[in-house]
XYZ file of C-alpha atoms in Angstrom:
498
model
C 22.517 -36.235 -12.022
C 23.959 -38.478 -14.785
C 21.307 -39.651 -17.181
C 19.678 -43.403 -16.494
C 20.925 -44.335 -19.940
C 24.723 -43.606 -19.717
C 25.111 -44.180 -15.650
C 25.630 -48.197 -15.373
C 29.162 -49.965 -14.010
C 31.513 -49.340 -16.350
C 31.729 -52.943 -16.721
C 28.055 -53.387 -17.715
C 27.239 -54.363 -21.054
C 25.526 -52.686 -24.156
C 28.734 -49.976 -23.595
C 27.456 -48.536 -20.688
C 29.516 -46.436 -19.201
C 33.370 -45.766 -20.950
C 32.977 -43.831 -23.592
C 30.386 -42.743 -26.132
C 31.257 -43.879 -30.083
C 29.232 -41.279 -31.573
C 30.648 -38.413 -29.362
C 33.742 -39.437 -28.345
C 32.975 -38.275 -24.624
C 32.320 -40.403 -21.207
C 28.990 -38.792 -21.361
C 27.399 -42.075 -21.791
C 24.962 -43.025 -24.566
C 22.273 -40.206 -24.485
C 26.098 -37.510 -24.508
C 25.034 -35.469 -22.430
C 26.528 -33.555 -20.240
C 28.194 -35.241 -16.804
C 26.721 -32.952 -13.772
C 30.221 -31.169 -12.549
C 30.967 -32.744 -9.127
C 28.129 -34.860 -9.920
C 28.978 -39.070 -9.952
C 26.632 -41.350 -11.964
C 25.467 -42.264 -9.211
C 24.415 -39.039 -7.429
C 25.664 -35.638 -5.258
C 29.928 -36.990 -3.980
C 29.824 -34.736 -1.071
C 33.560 -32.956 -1.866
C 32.533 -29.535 0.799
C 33.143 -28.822 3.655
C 29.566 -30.098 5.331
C 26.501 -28.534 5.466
C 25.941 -29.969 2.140
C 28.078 -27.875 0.613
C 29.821 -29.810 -2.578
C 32.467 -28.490 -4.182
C 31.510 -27.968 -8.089
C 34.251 -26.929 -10.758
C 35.050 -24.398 -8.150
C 31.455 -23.553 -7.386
C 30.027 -24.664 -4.226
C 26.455 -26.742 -4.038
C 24.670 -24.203 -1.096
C 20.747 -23.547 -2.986
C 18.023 -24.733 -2.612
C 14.504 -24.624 -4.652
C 12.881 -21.862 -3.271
C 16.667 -20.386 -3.339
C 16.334 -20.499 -6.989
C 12.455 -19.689 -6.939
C 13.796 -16.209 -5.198
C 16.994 -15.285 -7.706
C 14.570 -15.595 -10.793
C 11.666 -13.712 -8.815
C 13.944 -10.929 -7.559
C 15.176 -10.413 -11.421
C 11.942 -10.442 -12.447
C 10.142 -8.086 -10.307
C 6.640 -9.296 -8.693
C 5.479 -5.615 -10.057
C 6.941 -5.460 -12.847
C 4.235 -4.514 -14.941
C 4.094 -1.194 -12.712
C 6.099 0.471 -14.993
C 4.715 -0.477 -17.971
C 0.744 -0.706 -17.660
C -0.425 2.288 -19.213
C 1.811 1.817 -21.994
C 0.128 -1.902 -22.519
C -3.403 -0.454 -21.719
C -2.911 2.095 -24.440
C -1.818 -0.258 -26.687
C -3.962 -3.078 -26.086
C -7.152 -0.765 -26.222
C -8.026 -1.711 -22.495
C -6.642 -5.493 -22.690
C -4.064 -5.580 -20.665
C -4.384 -8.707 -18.672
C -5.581 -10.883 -21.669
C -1.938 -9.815 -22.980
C 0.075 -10.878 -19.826
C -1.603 -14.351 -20.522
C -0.355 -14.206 -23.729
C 2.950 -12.999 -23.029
C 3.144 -15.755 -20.411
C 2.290 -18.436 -22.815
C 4.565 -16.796 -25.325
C 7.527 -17.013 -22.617
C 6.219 -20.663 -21.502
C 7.810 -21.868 -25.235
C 11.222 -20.396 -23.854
C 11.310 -21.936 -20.533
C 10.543 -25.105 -21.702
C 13.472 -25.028 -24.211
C 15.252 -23.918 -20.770
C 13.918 -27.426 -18.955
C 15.019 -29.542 -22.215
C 18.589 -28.559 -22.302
C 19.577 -27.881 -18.484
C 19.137 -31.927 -18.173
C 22.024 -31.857 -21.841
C 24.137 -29.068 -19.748
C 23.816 -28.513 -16.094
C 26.471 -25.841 -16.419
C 26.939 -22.520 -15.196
C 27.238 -20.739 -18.706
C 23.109 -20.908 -19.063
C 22.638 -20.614 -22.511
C 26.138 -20.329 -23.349
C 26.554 -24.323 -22.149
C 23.254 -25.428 -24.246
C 24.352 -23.449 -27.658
C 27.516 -25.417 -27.323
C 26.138 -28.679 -26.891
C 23.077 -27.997 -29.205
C 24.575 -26.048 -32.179
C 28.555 -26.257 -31.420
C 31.440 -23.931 -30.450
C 31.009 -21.248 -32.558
C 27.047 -20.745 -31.825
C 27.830 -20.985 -28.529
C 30.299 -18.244 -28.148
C 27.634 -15.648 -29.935
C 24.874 -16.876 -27.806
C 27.264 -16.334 -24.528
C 28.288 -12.764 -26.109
C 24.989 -11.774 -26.587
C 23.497 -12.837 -23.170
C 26.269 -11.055 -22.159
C 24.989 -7.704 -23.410
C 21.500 -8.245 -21.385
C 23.223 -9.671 -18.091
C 25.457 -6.703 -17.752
C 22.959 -3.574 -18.658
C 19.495 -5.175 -17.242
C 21.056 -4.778 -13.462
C 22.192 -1.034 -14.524
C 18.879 -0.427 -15.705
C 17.170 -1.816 -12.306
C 19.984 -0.192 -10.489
C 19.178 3.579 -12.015
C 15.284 2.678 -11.081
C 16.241 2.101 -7.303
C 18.099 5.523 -7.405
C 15.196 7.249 -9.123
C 12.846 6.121 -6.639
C 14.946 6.977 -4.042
C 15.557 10.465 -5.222
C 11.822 10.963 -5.387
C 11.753 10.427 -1.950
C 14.989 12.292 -0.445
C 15.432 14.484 -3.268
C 17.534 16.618 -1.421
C 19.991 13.485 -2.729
C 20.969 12.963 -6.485
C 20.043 10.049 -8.484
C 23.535 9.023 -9.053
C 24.455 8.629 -5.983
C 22.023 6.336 -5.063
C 22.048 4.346 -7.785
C 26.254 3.927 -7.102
C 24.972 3.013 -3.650
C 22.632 0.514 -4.379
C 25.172 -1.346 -6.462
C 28.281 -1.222 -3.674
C 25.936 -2.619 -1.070
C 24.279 -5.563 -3.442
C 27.895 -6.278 -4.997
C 29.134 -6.644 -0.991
C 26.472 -9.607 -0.677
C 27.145 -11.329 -3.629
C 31.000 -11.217 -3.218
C 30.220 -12.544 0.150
C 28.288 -15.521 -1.260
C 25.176 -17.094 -3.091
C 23.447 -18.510 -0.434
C 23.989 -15.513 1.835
C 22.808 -13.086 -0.859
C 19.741 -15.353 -1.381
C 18.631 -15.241 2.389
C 18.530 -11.375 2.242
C 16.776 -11.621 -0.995
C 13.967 -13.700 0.481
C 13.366 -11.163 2.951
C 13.015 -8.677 -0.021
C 11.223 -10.542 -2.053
C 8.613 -11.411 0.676
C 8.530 -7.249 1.301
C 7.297 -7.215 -2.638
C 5.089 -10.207 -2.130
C 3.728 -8.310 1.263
C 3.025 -4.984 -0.914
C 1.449 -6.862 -3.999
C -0.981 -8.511 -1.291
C -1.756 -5.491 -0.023
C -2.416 -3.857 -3.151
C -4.500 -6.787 -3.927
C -6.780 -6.672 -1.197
C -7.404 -2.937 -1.009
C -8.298 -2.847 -4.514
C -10.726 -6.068 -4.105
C -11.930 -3.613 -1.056
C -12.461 -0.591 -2.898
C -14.015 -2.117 -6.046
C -16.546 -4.554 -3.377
C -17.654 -0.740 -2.407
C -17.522 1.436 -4.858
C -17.921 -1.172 -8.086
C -15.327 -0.770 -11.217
C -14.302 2.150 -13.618
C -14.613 -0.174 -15.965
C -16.624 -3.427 -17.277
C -15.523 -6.407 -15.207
C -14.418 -8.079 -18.155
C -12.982 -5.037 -19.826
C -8.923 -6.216 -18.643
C -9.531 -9.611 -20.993
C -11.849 -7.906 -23.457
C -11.062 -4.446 -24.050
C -12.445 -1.080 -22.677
C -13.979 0.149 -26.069
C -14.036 -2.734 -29.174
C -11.932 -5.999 -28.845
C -8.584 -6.168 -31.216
C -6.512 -9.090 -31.515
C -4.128 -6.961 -33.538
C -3.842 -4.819 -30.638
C -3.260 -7.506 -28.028
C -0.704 -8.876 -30.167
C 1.472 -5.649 -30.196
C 1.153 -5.444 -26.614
C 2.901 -8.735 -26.210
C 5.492 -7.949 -28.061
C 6.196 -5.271 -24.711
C 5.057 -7.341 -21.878
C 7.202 -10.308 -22.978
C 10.241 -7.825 -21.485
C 8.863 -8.072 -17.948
C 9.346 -11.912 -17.799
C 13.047 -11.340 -18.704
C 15.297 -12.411 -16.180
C 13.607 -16.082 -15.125
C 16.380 -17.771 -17.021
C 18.887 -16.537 -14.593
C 18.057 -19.283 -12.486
C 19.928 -21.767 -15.032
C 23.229 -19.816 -14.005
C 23.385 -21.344 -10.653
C 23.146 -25.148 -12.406
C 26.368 -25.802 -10.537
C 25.306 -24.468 -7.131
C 21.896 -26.248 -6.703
C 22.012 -29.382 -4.422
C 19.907 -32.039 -5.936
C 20.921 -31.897 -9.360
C 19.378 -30.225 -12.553
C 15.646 -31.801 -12.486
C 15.254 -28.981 -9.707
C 16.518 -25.831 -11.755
C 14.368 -27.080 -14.755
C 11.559 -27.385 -12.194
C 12.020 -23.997 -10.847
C 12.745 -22.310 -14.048
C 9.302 -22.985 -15.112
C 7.676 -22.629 -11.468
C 9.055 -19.358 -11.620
C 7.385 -18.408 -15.221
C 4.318 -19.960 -13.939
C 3.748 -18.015 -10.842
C 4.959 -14.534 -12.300
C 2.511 -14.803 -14.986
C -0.107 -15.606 -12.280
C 0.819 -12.504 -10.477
C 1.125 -9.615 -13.526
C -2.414 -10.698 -14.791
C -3.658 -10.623 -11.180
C -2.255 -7.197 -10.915
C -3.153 -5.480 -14.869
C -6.836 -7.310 -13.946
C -7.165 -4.663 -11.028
C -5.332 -2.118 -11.762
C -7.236 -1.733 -15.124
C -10.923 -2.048 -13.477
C -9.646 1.134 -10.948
C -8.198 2.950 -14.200
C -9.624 6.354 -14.065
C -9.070 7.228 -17.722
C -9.681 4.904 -20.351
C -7.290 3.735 -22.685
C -8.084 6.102 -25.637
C -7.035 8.801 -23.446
C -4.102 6.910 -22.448
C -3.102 6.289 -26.274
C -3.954 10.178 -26.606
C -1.589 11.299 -23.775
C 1.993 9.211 -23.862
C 2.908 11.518 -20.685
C 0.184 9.860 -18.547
C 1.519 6.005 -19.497
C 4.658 5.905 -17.323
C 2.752 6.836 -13.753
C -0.564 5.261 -15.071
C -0.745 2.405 -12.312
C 0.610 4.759 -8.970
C -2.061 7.581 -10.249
C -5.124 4.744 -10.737
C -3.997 3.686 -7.066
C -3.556 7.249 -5.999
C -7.117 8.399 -6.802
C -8.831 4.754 -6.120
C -7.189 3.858 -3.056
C -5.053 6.556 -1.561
C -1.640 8.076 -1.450
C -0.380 5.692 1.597
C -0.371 3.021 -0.988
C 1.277 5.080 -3.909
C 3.707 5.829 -1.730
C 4.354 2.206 -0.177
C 4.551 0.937 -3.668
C 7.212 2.998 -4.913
C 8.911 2.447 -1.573
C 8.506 -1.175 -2.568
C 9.659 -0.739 -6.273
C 13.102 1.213 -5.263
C 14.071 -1.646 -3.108
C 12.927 -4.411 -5.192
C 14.875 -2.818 -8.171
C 18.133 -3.056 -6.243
C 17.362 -6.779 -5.496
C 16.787 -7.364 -9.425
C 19.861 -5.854 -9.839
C 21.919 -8.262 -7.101
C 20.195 -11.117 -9.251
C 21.314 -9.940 -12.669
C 25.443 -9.546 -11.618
C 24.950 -12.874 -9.814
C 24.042 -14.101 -12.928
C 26.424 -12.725 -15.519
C 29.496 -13.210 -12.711
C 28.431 -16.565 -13.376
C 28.224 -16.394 -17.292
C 31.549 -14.626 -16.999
C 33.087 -17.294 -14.820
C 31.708 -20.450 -17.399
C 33.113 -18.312 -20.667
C 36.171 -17.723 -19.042
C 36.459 -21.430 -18.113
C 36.377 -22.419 -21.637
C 38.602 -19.744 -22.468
C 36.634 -17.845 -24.223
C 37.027 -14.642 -22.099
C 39.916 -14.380 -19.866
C 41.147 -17.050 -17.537
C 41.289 -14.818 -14.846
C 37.403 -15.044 -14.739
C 36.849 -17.902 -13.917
C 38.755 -18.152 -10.525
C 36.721 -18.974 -7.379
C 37.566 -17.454 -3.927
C 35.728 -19.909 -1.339
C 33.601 -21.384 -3.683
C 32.271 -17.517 -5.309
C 33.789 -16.038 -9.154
C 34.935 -12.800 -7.134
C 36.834 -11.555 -10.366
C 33.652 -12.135 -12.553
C 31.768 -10.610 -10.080
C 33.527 -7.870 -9.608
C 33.874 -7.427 -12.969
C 30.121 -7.464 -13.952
C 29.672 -4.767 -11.043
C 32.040 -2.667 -12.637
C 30.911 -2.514 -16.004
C 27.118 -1.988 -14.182
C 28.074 0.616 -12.291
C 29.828 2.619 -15.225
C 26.435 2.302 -16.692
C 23.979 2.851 -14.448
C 25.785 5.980 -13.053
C 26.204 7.385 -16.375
C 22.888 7.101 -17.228
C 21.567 8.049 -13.883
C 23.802 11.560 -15.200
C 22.266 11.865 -18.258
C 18.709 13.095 -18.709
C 18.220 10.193 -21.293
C 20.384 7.912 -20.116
C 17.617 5.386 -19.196
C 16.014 5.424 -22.475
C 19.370 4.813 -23.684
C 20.043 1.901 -21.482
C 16.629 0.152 -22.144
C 16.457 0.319 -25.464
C 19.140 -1.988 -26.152
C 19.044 -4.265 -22.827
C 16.242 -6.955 -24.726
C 17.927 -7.320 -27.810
C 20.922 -9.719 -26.762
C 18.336 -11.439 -24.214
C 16.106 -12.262 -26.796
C 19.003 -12.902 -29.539
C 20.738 -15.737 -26.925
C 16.988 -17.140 -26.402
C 16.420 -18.012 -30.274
C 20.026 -19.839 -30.214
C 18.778 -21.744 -27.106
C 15.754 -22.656 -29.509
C 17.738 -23.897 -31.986
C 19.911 -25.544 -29.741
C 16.961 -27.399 -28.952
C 15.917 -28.501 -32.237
C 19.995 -29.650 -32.437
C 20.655 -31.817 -29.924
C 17.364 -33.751 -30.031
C 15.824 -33.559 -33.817
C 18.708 -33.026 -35.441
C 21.277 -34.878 -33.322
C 19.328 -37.144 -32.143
C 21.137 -37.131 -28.918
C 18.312 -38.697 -26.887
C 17.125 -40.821 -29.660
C 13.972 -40.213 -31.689
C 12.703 -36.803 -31.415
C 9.261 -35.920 -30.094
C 8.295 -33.781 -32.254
C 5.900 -30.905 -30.005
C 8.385 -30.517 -27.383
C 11.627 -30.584 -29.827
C 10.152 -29.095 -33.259
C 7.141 -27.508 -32.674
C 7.420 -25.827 -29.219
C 11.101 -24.055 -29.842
C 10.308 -23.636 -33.308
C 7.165 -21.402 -32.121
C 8.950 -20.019 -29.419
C 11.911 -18.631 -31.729
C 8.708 -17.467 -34.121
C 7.623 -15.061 -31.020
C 10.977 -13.604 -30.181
C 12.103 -13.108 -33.784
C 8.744 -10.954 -33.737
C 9.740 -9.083 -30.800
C 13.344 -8.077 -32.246
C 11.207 -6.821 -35.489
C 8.922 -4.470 -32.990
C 11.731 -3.560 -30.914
C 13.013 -0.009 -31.192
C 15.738 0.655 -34.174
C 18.161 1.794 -31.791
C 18.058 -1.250 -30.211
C 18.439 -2.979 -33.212
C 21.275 -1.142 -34.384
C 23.357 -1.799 -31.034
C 22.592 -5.245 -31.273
C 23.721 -5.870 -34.533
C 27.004 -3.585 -33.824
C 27.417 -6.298 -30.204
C 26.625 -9.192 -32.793
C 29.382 -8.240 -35.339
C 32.023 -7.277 -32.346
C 31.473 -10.957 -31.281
C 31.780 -12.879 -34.849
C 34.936 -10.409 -34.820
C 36.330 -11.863 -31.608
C 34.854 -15.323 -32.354
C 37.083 -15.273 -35.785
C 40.123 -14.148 -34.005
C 39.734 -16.745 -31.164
C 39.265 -19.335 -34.113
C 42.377 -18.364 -35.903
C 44.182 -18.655 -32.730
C 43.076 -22.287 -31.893
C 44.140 -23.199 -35.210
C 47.104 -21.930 -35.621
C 48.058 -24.156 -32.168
C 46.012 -27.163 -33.651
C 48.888 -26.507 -36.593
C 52.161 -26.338 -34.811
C 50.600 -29.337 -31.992
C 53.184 -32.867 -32.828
């Protein structure tokens, strides 16, 4: 979908149409960004029917709720499973109030998301926008470090499924289900988007199914037998209210929402053009956050122990939500919830390669990263994908081998996530304030808002683990490495060109 004011005849006046004289491009006044297979004036149907259109080699098969189910499988409905009694220990007993601030917090980033899909509805994500925001350079280190989060997050949901899994046939090592789960999830995607998302609905409706059912027996059980806790407790606090403590609680549950901007990979495989991935990018955010507070609300008013003696015992954090359901509610539900999580973990993980085959396939297309990665076999980046299920299943099975392999693995996943985010703030604050590719800024939504939202993820980095910082910086300076190479390169050519 070409924007309104660079999508007239090309014999029009006012220089509509041709191209733009401040960028040099056909993008038409406002520069942006020409929707790949995309005319001015709308979808050219270049597929093979069904509405299939044939995009930069990327075919145009999803839908909305197509979308809606990629960026809910990454996420996780439950997410906050794993990390509640961590949260409740921190938060002295708020842990719902800080899912509504972590969803606010996360609410700055997805609307930087809806801002610059409409500049770049590309395939790259935030590779595309740091390009078109900030320039070549800053878009190569925000690609490389998205990179580092799109390849280990689906090794890190990948060794959860095989955990799980072990727990329940442990006569069967971790490692071997966790190479499982990413053969079988790698077969769907290489056998197409839009197939992989119709088995993913049927997953993600399992976890929807579960969280219902969670939802409902604890409404039952508290209608009976009243809360643990004070009905307000989950937004208050069990003992004394602490902003300070809410706060660094955020700075944790931020990390569940990660995985919503996957949905802006498939920009060149949505039919109806960008307006519906911004829509769903921030549908998505909306309804997760709706669905962790639900959850923490609960959860926390069946909490058996209070969350002193959470913060007193670290060992009792990790299985703090199955053991308040296991002594409120009863072991069928434990058990059906961690059924739940080891399948919905896999699914995350067939979301995340999706997503960096396709980050691989747009870096590779502006040469960046091979050329052999961004071939398309029937409208699908095989080789990416293929290569981003490699790479995953190196590191999931070695840390699924390793008795602290997944400490390892998630203490550095965040850091390139959140590092790629800030760049898509800036970019932001580039192409429309400083720019001025649209015109006069509006200063909330292209100052204010990304400027805040950066503010909150540069404070996450600072609370994040030093491990994790360390590997982060070491990606970061193996990527200005490569970027300086790649830059010598071009011009050197640029040189010896007549």
């Amino acid at each position: 979908m070409a924007d309104s004011s660079g999508a007239g005849d090309a014999g029009g006046t006012g220089g509509r149409g041709g191209t733009n004289p401040r960028t040099g491009d056909g993008a038409g006044g406002s520069g942006r960004e020409p929707e790949p297979g995309v005319s001015p004036d709308g979808p050219s149907d270049t597929g093979s029917g069904g509405g299939a259109h044939a995009v930069g080699g990327l075919r145009r098969t999803l839908g909305f709720r197509d979308l809606v189910v990629y960026g809910l499988l990454f996420i996780a409905p439950m997410a906050p499973v794993g990390v509640y009694g961590t949260l409740d220990a921190k938060s002295h007993g708020a842990v719902a109030l800080v899912y509504v601030f972590a969803t606010v917090a996360m609410a700055f980033t997805a609307f930087s998301y809806a801002q610059m899909i409409r500049v770049a509805p590309q395939a790259g994500s935030v590779f595309a926008y740091a390009r078109k925001g900030l320039g070549e350079g800053p878009g190569f280190v925000a690609g490389w470090m998205a990179m580092l989060d799109y390849l280990l997050i689906p090794a890190v949901a990948y060794l959860f499924a095989g955990i799980a899994m072990e727990a329940l046939v442990p006569s069967v090592d971790r490692w071997i289900w966790t190479g499982l789960a990413v053969v079988i999830t790698t077969l769907l995607n290489l056998w197409g988007v839009r197939a992989a998302a119709r088995v993913g609905f049927f997953v993600l409706a399992m976890e929807i199914v579960v969280l219902v059912v969670f939802v409902v027996s604890a409404i039952v059980v508290l209608a009976q037998d009243g809360a643990t806790r004070g009905w307000l407790s989950p937004l208050t606090g069990d003992l004394t209210f602490s902003l300070t403590a809410v706060l660094s609680g955020v700075s944790v549950a931020v990390l569940s929402y990660l995985g919503f901007d996957a949905i802006a990979s498939f920009a060149e495989e949505v039919t109806g053009g960008s307006r519906k991935v911004a829509r769903a990018v921030l549908f998505c955010l909306a309804l997760a956050g709706v669905l962790f507070v639900a959850q923490t609300y609960l959860v926390a008013l069946l909490e058996p122990l209070s969350s002193a003696e959470l913060a007193a015992d670290p060992a009792k954090q990790g299985s703090a939500f199955y053991d308040a359901v296991d002594a409120s509610v009863g072991t069928w539900l434990h058990d059906l919830v961690a059924v739940s999580k080891a399948i919905g973990a896999a699914f995350a993980a067939l979301a995340g390669q999706a997503a960096a085959g396709r980050l691989l396939f747009a870096m590779g297309r502006e040469r960046r990263l091979p050329r052999l990665l961004s071939r398309t076999d029937a409208g699908t980046p095989r080789v990416a994908l293929l290569l981003a299920a490699v790479v995953t299943l190196i590191a999931a099975v070695w840390a699924a081998r390793n008795d602290n392999g997944l400490d390892h693995l998630v203490s550095v996943v965040d850091i390139g996530a959140l590092t790629a985010f800030i760049l898509l703030h800036a970019s932001v604050v580039g192409w429309y304030a400083v720019r001025r590719m649209e015109g006069p800024p509006r200063i909330l939504a292209h100052v204010v808002a990304p400027v805040v939202g950066a503010g909150v993820l540069v404070a996450v980095i600072v609370e994040a683990a030093e491990s994790a910082q360390v590997v982060g910086a070491i990606w970061l300076a193996a990527g200005l490495v490569v970027l300086a190479i790649q830059s010598r390169r071009r011009s050197a050519l640029t040189r010896k060109a007549p």
